[in-house]
Amino acid sequence: MEYYVLTLFPDMIREGMNTSIIGRAIENDVISLEAINIRDYTQNKHGRTDDYPYGGGAGMVMQAQPIYDAYRSIIDRLDYRPMVVYMTPQGRVFDQQMAQELALQKGLIFLCGHYEGVDERVLDEMDVLPVSIGDFVLTGGELPAMCMIDAISRMIPGVLHNEESAEDDSFGDGLLEFPQYSRPEVWRGREVPKILLSGDHAKVDAWRREQSLMRTADRRPDLLLTAAISPKEQDFVKKYLAKKEDL
Ligand code: ADE
């Protein structure tokens, strides 16, 4: 996977992505990441990349020309055209399924907006996919782009090592993950659930599955509508919720 990030703050991207698992994947050439400074492509003699909005109103608008030239500097040296993801609170909301789908791409270009927005014409010209990371407004698209790069990269073979396996993750099967415990067996009087010490793998798996179901029912009941759960498990959830009602 090749990531290209069009931004006015390339250092934010480079600094944010050079540590931990993503930093290691870049170091090992499993993925590559290039942050392109839009300002390097402006034709304005004062280095400006934004201007007042036609029609008036508050804030500034990022101009088309520097963004487009920065974009062309990428695609003109590639023999394929990567999808362009435009980070905006007005986009489709990013989720695990989109991460899985985008992980199949050969390359991705992220456009990070700032100020009041980006001249609509350059978005049309680049045929962008508008994506939001949630219903809140950030000061720029850099953090959202980094969130997406992190979530997508975890889905790429070779990025996670065995001990970091994505298999049991929350959302893998549409459910939240079960609770985890490590040493010591008793901490501040709180005991590790006995079943986890039993060595009975079938029982542990069954317990964890129930925990996932209960946790999802408690915290994200909306996920149960689309999660891959059996009729028996649906019954379990119903009984669990009914019992909670009684308390
Ligand atoms: N830019 C500002 N807020 C954003 C959000 N929530 N998602 C994506 N890009 C953004």
PDB file of C-alpha atoms and ligand atoms in Angstrom:
ATOM      1  CA  MET A   1       0.000   0.000   0.000  1.00  0.00           C
ATOM      2  CA  GLU A   2       1.199   3.456  -0.938  1.00  0.00           C
ATOM      3  CA  TYR A   3      -0.291   6.378   0.976  1.00  0.00           C
ATOM      4  CA  TYR A   4      -0.015   9.958  -0.247  1.00  0.00           C
ATOM      5  CA  VAL A   5      -1.266  12.765   1.981  1.00  0.00           C
ATOM      6  CA  LEU A   6      -1.938  16.218   0.544  1.00  0.00           C
ATOM      7  CA  THR A   7      -1.704  18.640   3.456  1.00  0.00           C
ATOM      8  CA  LEU A   8      -0.592  22.073   4.609  1.00  0.00           C
ATOM      9  CA  PHE A   9       0.997  20.394   7.649  1.00  0.00           C
ATOM     10  CA  PRO A  10       3.172  17.537   6.356  1.00  0.00           C
ATOM     11  CA  ASP A  11       5.204  17.374   9.585  1.00  0.00           C
ATOM     12  CA  MET A  12       2.054  16.560  11.529  1.00  0.00           C
ATOM     13  CA  ILE A  13       1.558  13.487   9.321  1.00  0.00           C
ATOM     14  CA  ARG A  14       5.211  12.423   9.353  1.00  0.00           C
ATOM     15  CA  GLU A  15       5.570  12.874  13.114  1.00  0.00           C
ATOM     16  CA  GLY A  16       2.257  11.194  13.791  1.00  0.00           C
ATOM     17  CA  MET A  17       2.976   8.112  11.748  1.00  0.00           C
ATOM     18  CA  ASN A  18       6.620   7.343  12.473  1.00  0.00           C
ATOM     19  CA  THR A  19       6.175   5.444  15.745  1.00  0.00           C
ATOM     20  CA  SER A  20       4.718   2.166  16.970  1.00  0.00           C
ATOM     21  CA  ILE A  21       3.174  -0.349  14.586  1.00  0.00           C
ATOM     22  CA  ILE A  22       2.635   1.999  11.624  1.00  0.00           C
ATOM     23  CA  GLY A  23       6.182   3.385  11.974  1.00  0.00           C
ATOM     24  CA  ARG A  24       7.527  -0.172  11.968  1.00  0.00           C
ATOM     25  CA  ALA A  25       5.491  -1.091   8.872  1.00  0.00           C
ATOM     26  CA  ILE A  26       6.899   1.927   7.009  1.00  0.00           C
ATOM     27  CA  GLU A  27      10.414   1.058   8.186  1.00  0.00           C
ATOM     28  CA  ASN A  28       9.919  -2.523   6.914  1.00  0.00           C
ATOM     29  CA  ASP A  29       8.523  -1.306   3.559  1.00  0.00           C
ATOM     30  CA  VAL A  30       5.187  -3.088   4.101  1.00  0.00           C
ATOM     31  CA  ILE A  31       3.516   0.270   3.505  1.00  0.00           C
ATOM     32  CA  SER A  32       4.844   3.621   2.292  1.00  0.00           C
ATOM     33  CA  LEU A  33       3.757   7.094   3.300  1.00  0.00           C
ATOM     34  CA  GLU A  34       4.490  10.381   1.602  1.00  0.00           C
ATOM     35  CA  ALA A  35       3.235  13.707   2.975  1.00  0.00           C
ATOM     36  CA  ILE A  36       3.066  16.348   0.239  1.00  0.00           C
ATOM     37  CA  ASN A  37       3.019  20.007   1.232  1.00  0.00           C
ATOM     38  CA  ILE A  38       0.298  21.744  -0.781  1.00  0.00           C
ATOM     39  CA  ARG A  39       2.059  25.078  -0.177  1.00  0.00           C
ATOM     40  CA  ASP A  40       5.046  23.871  -2.252  1.00  0.00           C
ATOM     41  CA  TYR A  41       2.775  23.972  -5.316  1.00  0.00           C
ATOM     42  CA  THR A  42       1.198  27.417  -5.016  1.00  0.00           C
ATOM     43  CA  GLN A  43       1.828  29.889  -7.824  1.00  0.00           C
ATOM     44  CA  ASN A  44       1.039  32.779  -5.489  1.00  0.00           C
ATOM     45  CA  LYS A  45       4.166  34.833  -4.870  1.00  0.00           C
ATOM     46  CA  HIS A  46       3.334  35.205  -1.191  1.00  0.00           C
ATOM     47  CA  GLY A  47       2.888  31.472  -0.782  1.00  0.00           C
ATOM     48  CA  ARG A  48      -0.832  31.728  -0.216  1.00  0.00           C
ATOM     49  CA  THR A  49      -3.039  28.682  -0.665  1.00  0.00           C
ATOM     50  CA  ASP A  50      -6.390  30.145   0.448  1.00  0.00           C
ATOM     51  CA  ASP A  51      -8.628  33.093  -0.418  1.00  0.00           C
ATOM     52  CA  TYR A  52     -11.960  34.654   0.497  1.00  0.00           C
ATOM     53  CA  PRO A  53     -15.133  32.786  -0.434  1.00  0.00           C
ATOM     54  CA  TYR A  54     -17.115  34.062  -3.405  1.00  0.00           C
ATOM     55  CA  GLY A  55     -20.484  35.214  -2.142  1.00  0.00           C
ATOM     56  CA  GLY A  56     -19.006  36.322   1.151  1.00  0.00           C
ATOM     57  CA  GLY A  57     -19.108  34.767   4.579  1.00  0.00           C
ATOM     58  CA  ALA A  58     -16.654  33.943   7.328  1.00  0.00           C
ATOM     59  CA  GLY A  59     -13.444  31.998   6.913  1.00  0.00           C
ATOM     60  CA  MET A  60     -11.185  31.215   4.012  1.00  0.00           C
ATOM     61  CA  VAL A  61     -11.367  28.651   1.231  1.00  0.00           C
ATOM     62  CA  MET A  62      -8.456  26.491   0.068  1.00  0.00           C
ATOM     63  CA  GLN A  63      -7.848  27.283  -3.576  1.00  0.00           C
ATOM     64  CA  ALA A  64      -8.000  24.753  -6.368  1.00  0.00           C
ATOM     65  CA  GLN A  65      -4.673  25.373  -8.129  1.00  0.00           C
ATOM     66  CA  PRO A  66      -2.135  24.384  -5.433  1.00  0.00           C
ATOM     67  CA  ILE A  67      -4.156  21.308  -4.461  1.00  0.00           C
ATOM     68  CA  TYR A  68      -4.519  20.172  -8.051  1.00  0.00           C
ATOM     69  CA  ASP A  69      -0.838  20.694  -8.875  1.00  0.00           C
ATOM     70  CA  ALA A  70       0.189  18.795  -5.719  1.00  0.00           C
ATOM     71  CA  TYR A  71      -2.154  15.983  -6.773  1.00  0.00           C
ATOM     72  CA  ARG A  72      -0.732  15.967 -10.322  1.00  0.00           C
ATOM     73  CA  SER A  73       2.800  15.716  -8.882  1.00  0.00           C
ATOM     74  CA  ILE A  74       1.738  12.334  -7.507  1.00  0.00           C
ATOM     75  CA  ILE A  75      -0.317  10.832 -10.306  1.00  0.00           C
ATOM     76  CA  ASP A  76       2.017  11.974 -13.096  1.00  0.00           C
ATOM     77  CA  ARG A  77       4.671   9.577 -11.790  1.00  0.00           C
ATOM     78  CA  LEU A  78       2.342   6.607 -11.193  1.00  0.00           C
ATOM     79  CA  ASP A  79       1.095   4.062 -13.729  1.00  0.00           C
ATOM     80  CA  TYR A  80      -2.280   3.827 -11.966  1.00  0.00           C
ATOM     81  CA  ARG A  81      -4.730   6.308 -10.487  1.00  0.00           C
ATOM     82  CA  PRO A  82      -5.201   5.959  -6.737  1.00  0.00           C
ATOM     83  CA  MET A  83      -8.573   6.766  -5.202  1.00  0.00           C
ATOM     84  CA  VAL A  84      -8.633  10.227  -3.581  1.00  0.00           C
ATOM     85  CA  VAL A  85     -10.161  10.355  -0.113  1.00  0.00           C
ATOM     86  CA  TYR A  86     -11.234  13.836   0.988  1.00  0.00           C
ATOM     87  CA  MET A  87     -11.435  14.240   4.758  1.00  0.00           C
ATOM     88  CA  THR A  88     -14.568  16.200   5.656  1.00  0.00           C
ATOM     89  CA  PRO A  89     -17.304  16.037   8.313  1.00  0.00           C
ATOM     90  CA  GLN A  90     -19.699  15.993   5.331  1.00  0.00           C
ATOM     91  CA  GLY A  91     -18.474  12.581   4.147  1.00  0.00           C
ATOM     92  CA  ARG A  92     -19.657   9.014   4.574  1.00  0.00           C
ATOM     93  CA  VAL A  93     -18.787   7.891   8.102  1.00  0.00           C
ATOM     94  CA  PHE A  94     -15.679   5.694   8.223  1.00  0.00           C
ATOM     95  CA  ASP A  95     -16.020   2.246   9.807  1.00  0.00           C
ATOM     96  CA  GLN A  96     -14.255  -1.124  10.015  1.00  0.00           C
ATOM     97  CA  GLN A  97     -15.868  -2.383   6.821  1.00  0.00           C
ATOM     98  CA  MET A  98     -14.601   0.621   4.864  1.00  0.00           C
ATOM     99  CA  ALA A  99     -11.151   0.034   6.376  1.00  0.00           C
ATOM    100  CA  GLN A 100     -11.235  -3.555   5.114  1.00  0.00           C
ATOM    101  CA  GLU A 101     -12.338  -2.500   1.642  1.00  0.00           C
ATOM    102  CA  LEU A 102      -9.787   0.302   1.299  1.00  0.00           C
ATOM    103  CA  ALA A 103      -7.003  -2.040   2.491  1.00  0.00           C
ATOM    104  CA  LEU A 104      -7.367  -3.839  -0.871  1.00  0.00           C
ATOM    105  CA  GLN A 105      -6.306  -0.729  -2.822  1.00  0.00           C
ATOM    106  CA  LYS A 106      -2.813  -0.424  -4.266  1.00  0.00           C
ATOM    107  CA  GLY A 107      -2.566   3.201  -3.190  1.00  0.00           C
ATOM    108  CA  LEU A 108      -4.628   5.965  -1.608  1.00  0.00           C
ATOM    109  CA  ILE A 109      -4.388   9.747  -1.748  1.00  0.00           C
ATOM    110  CA  PHE A 110      -5.757  11.666   1.229  1.00  0.00           C
ATOM    111  CA  LEU A 111      -6.693  15.318   0.895  1.00  0.00           C
ATOM    112  CA  CYS A 112      -6.720  17.171   4.210  1.00  0.00           C
ATOM    113  CA  GLY A 113      -8.870  20.291   4.263  1.00  0.00           C
ATOM    114  CA  HIS A 114      -8.546  23.303   6.544  1.00  0.00           C
ATOM    115  CA  TYR A 115     -10.333  26.609   7.075  1.00  0.00           C
ATOM    116  CA  GLU A 116     -13.916  26.727   5.851  1.00  0.00           C
ATOM    117  CA  GLY A 117     -13.391  24.239   3.083  1.00  0.00           C
ATOM    118  CA  VAL A 118     -11.935  23.519  -0.312  1.00  0.00           C
ATOM    119  CA  ASP A 119     -12.938  24.998  -3.680  1.00  0.00           C
ATOM    120  CA  GLU A 120     -15.582  22.534  -4.890  1.00  0.00           C
ATOM    121  CA  ARG A 121     -14.201  22.457  -8.440  1.00  0.00           C
ATOM    122  CA  VAL A 122     -10.966  20.730  -7.471  1.00  0.00           C
ATOM    123  CA  LEU A 123     -12.932  18.099  -5.538  1.00  0.00           C
ATOM    124  CA  ASP A 124     -14.964  17.420  -8.682  1.00  0.00           C
ATOM    125  CA  GLU A 125     -11.870  17.409 -10.879  1.00  0.00           C
ATOM    126  CA  MET A 126     -10.138  14.814  -8.662  1.00  0.00           C
ATOM    127  CA  ASP A 127     -13.365  12.827  -8.258  1.00  0.00           C
ATOM    128  CA  VAL A 128     -12.893  12.512  -4.496  1.00  0.00           C
ATOM    129  CA  LEU A 129     -14.535  10.137  -2.033  1.00  0.00           C
ATOM    130  CA  PRO A 130     -15.677  12.358   0.890  1.00  0.00           C
ATOM    131  CA  VAL A 131     -15.126  10.576   4.216  1.00  0.00           C
ATOM    132  CA  SER A 132     -15.820  11.661   7.807  1.00  0.00           C
ATOM    133  CA  ILE A 133     -14.456   9.961  10.929  1.00  0.00           C
ATOM    134  CA  GLY A 134     -17.508  10.891  12.986  1.00  0.00           C
ATOM    135  CA  ASP A 135     -20.109  13.508  13.743  1.00  0.00           C
ATOM    136  CA  PHE A 136     -17.851  16.166  15.221  1.00  0.00           C
ATOM    137  CA  VAL A 137     -15.810  18.939  13.658  1.00  0.00           C
ATOM    138  CA  LEU A 138     -12.015  19.040  13.853  1.00  0.00           C
ATOM    139  CA  THR A 139      -9.730  21.906  12.833  1.00  0.00           C
ATOM    140  CA  GLY A 140      -8.335  19.967   9.900  1.00  0.00           C
ATOM    141  CA  GLY A 141      -8.244  16.677   8.034  1.00  0.00           C
ATOM    142  CA  GLU A 142      -4.818  15.544   9.259  1.00  0.00           C
ATOM    143  CA  LEU A 143      -5.974  13.633  12.353  1.00  0.00           C
ATOM    144  CA  PRO A 144      -8.827  11.988  10.407  1.00  0.00           C
ATOM    145  CA  ALA A 145      -6.393  10.945   7.649  1.00  0.00           C
ATOM    146  CA  MET A 146      -4.064   9.448  10.264  1.00  0.00           C
ATOM    147  CA  CYS A 147      -6.957   7.584  11.887  1.00  0.00           C
ATOM    148  CA  MET A 148      -7.872   6.096   8.535  1.00  0.00           C
ATOM    149  CA  ILE A 149      -4.286   5.189   7.640  1.00  0.00           C
ATOM    150  CA  ASP A 150      -3.889   3.455  11.005  1.00  0.00           C
ATOM    151  CA  ALA A 151      -7.138   1.473  10.750  1.00  0.00           C
ATOM    152  CA  ILE A 152      -6.572   0.518   7.091  1.00  0.00           C
ATOM    153  CA  SER A 153      -2.948  -0.482   7.646  1.00  0.00           C
ATOM    154  CA  ARG A 154      -3.853  -2.941  10.427  1.00  0.00           C
ATOM    155  CA  MET A 155      -5.844  -4.849   7.807  1.00  0.00           C
ATOM    156  CA  ILE A 156      -2.847  -5.221   5.488  1.00  0.00           C
ATOM    157  CA  PRO A 157      -0.983  -8.546   5.740  1.00  0.00           C
ATOM    158  CA  GLY A 158       2.406  -8.125   7.433  1.00  0.00           C
ATOM    159  CA  VAL A 159       1.560  -4.934   9.316  1.00  0.00           C
ATOM    160  CA  LEU A 160       0.451  -6.657  12.513  1.00  0.00           C
ATOM    161  CA  HIS A 161       2.635  -9.409  13.889  1.00  0.00           C
ATOM    162  CA  ASN A 162       1.147 -12.622  15.273  1.00  0.00           C
ATOM    163  CA  GLU A 163       0.832 -11.413  18.824  1.00  0.00           C
ATOM    164  CA  GLU A 164      -1.065  -8.330  17.578  1.00  0.00           C
ATOM    165  CA  SER A 165      -3.502 -10.368  15.504  1.00  0.00           C
ATOM    166  CA  ALA A 166      -6.613  -8.555  14.312  1.00  0.00           C
ATOM    167  CA  GLU A 167      -8.750 -11.712  14.500  1.00  0.00           C
ATOM    168  CA  ASP A 168     -10.372 -11.262  17.904  1.00  0.00           C
ATOM    169  CA  ASP A 169     -10.772  -7.511  17.544  1.00  0.00           C
ATOM    170  CA  SER A 170     -13.904  -5.629  18.319  1.00  0.00           C
ATOM    171  CA  PHE A 171     -16.021  -5.381  15.162  1.00  0.00           C
ATOM    172  CA  GLY A 172     -14.346  -8.404  13.556  1.00  0.00           C
ATOM    173  CA  ASP A 173     -17.684 -10.234  13.697  1.00  0.00           C
ATOM    174  CA  GLY A 174     -19.724  -7.132  14.395  1.00  0.00           C
ATOM    175  CA  LEU A 175     -19.435  -7.504  18.195  1.00  0.00           C
ATOM    176  CA  LEU A 176     -17.346  -5.706  20.797  1.00  0.00           C
ATOM    177  CA  GLU A 177     -14.402  -7.613  22.209  1.00  0.00           C
ATOM    178  CA  PHE A 178     -14.593  -9.510  25.514  1.00  0.00           C
ATOM    179  CA  PRO A 179     -12.787  -8.179  28.632  1.00  0.00           C
ATOM    180  CA  GLN A 180      -9.119  -9.080  29.080  1.00  0.00           C
ATOM    181  CA  TYR A 181      -7.089  -9.825  32.219  1.00  0.00           C
ATOM    182  CA  SER A 182      -3.403 -10.320  32.950  1.00  0.00           C
ATOM    183  CA  ARG A 183      -1.254 -10.944  36.038  1.00  0.00           C
ATOM    184  CA  PRO A 184      -1.644 -10.750  38.990  1.00  0.00           C
ATOM    185  CA  GLU A 185      -4.589 -13.051  39.747  1.00  0.00           C
ATOM    186  CA  VAL A 186      -5.811 -10.674  42.461  1.00  0.00           C
ATOM    187  CA  TRP A 187      -5.312  -6.906  42.227  1.00  0.00           C
ATOM    188  CA  ARG A 188      -6.713  -4.532  44.887  1.00  0.00           C
ATOM    189  CA  GLY A 189      -9.037  -7.346  45.929  1.00  0.00           C
ATOM    190  CA  ARG A 190     -10.374  -7.807  42.399  1.00  0.00           C
ATOM    191  CA  GLU A 191     -10.097 -11.362  41.097  1.00  0.00           C
ATOM    192  CA  VAL A 192      -9.617 -12.580  37.555  1.00  0.00           C
ATOM    193  CA  PRO A 193     -12.729 -14.583  36.470  1.00  0.00           C
ATOM    194  CA  LYS A 194     -12.056 -18.163  37.597  1.00  0.00           C
ATOM    195  CA  ILE A 195     -12.909 -19.696  34.224  1.00  0.00           C
ATOM    196  CA  LEU A 196      -9.908 -17.992  32.599  1.00  0.00           C
ATOM    197  CA  LEU A 197      -7.600 -19.927  34.943  1.00  0.00           C
ATOM    198  CA  SER A 198      -9.281 -23.285  34.243  1.00  0.00           C
ATOM    199  CA  GLY A 199      -7.247 -24.216  31.172  1.00  0.00           C
ATOM    200  CA  ASP A 200     -10.466 -25.415  29.512  1.00  0.00           C
ATOM    201  CA  HIS A 201     -10.268 -23.684  26.115  1.00  0.00           C
ATOM    202  CA  ALA A 202     -13.788 -24.568  25.016  1.00  0.00           C
ATOM    203  CA  LYS A 203     -15.226 -23.126  28.214  1.00  0.00           C
ATOM    204  CA  VAL A 204     -13.048 -20.026  27.936  1.00  0.00           C
ATOM    205  CA  ASP A 205     -14.193 -19.469  24.338  1.00  0.00           C
ATOM    206  CA  ALA A 206     -17.847 -19.875  25.312  1.00  0.00           C
ATOM    207  CA  TRP A 207     -17.437 -17.474  28.252  1.00  0.00           C
ATOM    208  CA  ARG A 208     -15.724 -14.898  26.056  1.00  0.00           C
ATOM    209  CA  ARG A 209     -18.449 -15.140  23.441  1.00  0.00           C
ATOM    210  CA  GLU A 210     -21.094 -14.481  26.096  1.00  0.00           C
ATOM    211  CA  GLN A 211     -19.093 -11.562  27.429  1.00  0.00           C
ATOM    212  CA  SER A 212     -18.907 -10.112  23.904  1.00  0.00           C
ATOM    213  CA  LEU A 213     -22.653 -10.463  23.502  1.00  0.00           C
ATOM    214  CA  MET A 214     -23.397  -8.854  26.890  1.00  0.00           C
ATOM    215  CA  ARG A 215     -20.924  -6.036  26.365  1.00  0.00           C
ATOM    216  CA  THR A 216     -22.346  -5.266  22.941  1.00  0.00           C
ATOM    217  CA  ALA A 217     -25.895  -5.347  24.319  1.00  0.00           C
ATOM    218  CA  ASP A 218     -24.870  -2.933  27.102  1.00  0.00           C
ATOM    219  CA  ARG A 219     -22.740  -0.502  25.175  1.00  0.00           C
ATOM    220  CA  ARG A 220     -23.629  -0.720  21.492  1.00  0.00           C
ATOM    221  CA  PRO A 221     -27.024  -2.398  21.095  1.00  0.00           C
ATOM    222  CA  ASP A 222     -27.208  -0.921  17.564  1.00  0.00           C
ATOM    223  CA  LEU A 223     -24.453  -3.357  16.495  1.00  0.00           C
ATOM    224  CA  LEU A 224     -26.586  -6.393  17.397  1.00  0.00           C
ATOM    225  CA  LEU A 225     -28.880  -5.658  14.458  1.00  0.00           C
ATOM    226  CA  THR A 226     -26.135  -6.452  11.947  1.00  0.00           C
ATOM    227  CA  ALA A 227     -23.751  -8.721  13.934  1.00  0.00           C
ATOM    228  CA  ALA A 228     -23.235 -12.339  12.900  1.00  0.00           C
ATOM    229  CA  ILE A 229     -25.007 -14.061  15.801  1.00  0.00           C
ATOM    230  CA  SER A 230     -26.927 -17.333  15.884  1.00  0.00           C
ATOM    231  CA  PRO A 231     -30.602 -17.672  16.906  1.00  0.00           C
ATOM    232  CA  LYS A 232     -29.379 -19.244  20.160  1.00  0.00           C
ATOM    233  CA  GLU A 233     -27.194 -16.234  20.821  1.00  0.00           C
ATOM    234  CA  GLN A 234     -30.050 -13.884  20.018  1.00  0.00           C
ATOM    235  CA  ASP A 235     -32.052 -15.725  22.634  1.00  0.00           C
ATOM    236  CA  PHE A 236     -29.186 -15.366  25.120  1.00  0.00           C
ATOM    237  CA  VAL A 237     -29.074 -11.598  24.535  1.00  0.00           C
ATOM    238  CA  LYS A 238     -32.852 -11.291  24.940  1.00  0.00           C
ATOM    239  CA  LYS A 239     -32.744 -13.134  28.271  1.00  0.00           C
ATOM    240  CA  TYR A 240     -29.762 -11.078  29.419  1.00  0.00           C
ATOM    241  CA  LEU A 241     -31.509  -7.800  28.655  1.00  0.00           C
ATOM    242  CA  ALA A 242     -34.771  -9.001  30.264  1.00  0.00           C
ATOM    243  CA  LYS A 243     -32.878  -9.928  33.433  1.00  0.00           C
ATOM    244  CA  LYS A 244     -31.236  -6.502  33.494  1.00  0.00           C
ATOM    245  CA  GLU A 245     -34.662  -4.862  33.195  1.00  0.00           C
ATOM    246  CA  ASP A 246     -35.754  -6.752  36.322  1.00  0.00           C
ATOM    247  CA  LEU A 247     -32.886  -5.400  38.412  1.00  0.00           C
TER     248      LEU A 247
HETATM  249  N1  ADE B   1     -12.356  17.502   9.101  1.00  0.00           N
HETATM  250  C1  ADE B   1     -12.882  18.166  10.145  1.00  0.00           C
HETATM  251  N2  ADE B   1     -13.656  17.367  10.880  1.00  0.00           N
HETATM  252  C2  ADE B   1     -13.625  16.140  10.290  1.00  0.00           C
HETATM  253  C3  ADE B   1     -14.216  14.889  10.567  1.00  0.00           C
HETATM  254  N3  ADE B   1     -15.024  14.696  11.606  1.00  0.00           N
HETATM  255  N4  ADE B   1     -13.950  13.849   9.741  1.00  0.00           N
HETATM  256  C4  ADE B   1     -13.161  14.027   8.677  1.00  0.00           C
HETATM  257  N5  ADE B   1     -12.565  15.185   8.356  1.00  0.00           N
HETATM  258  C5  ADE B   1     -12.795  16.234   9.151  1.00  0.00           C
END
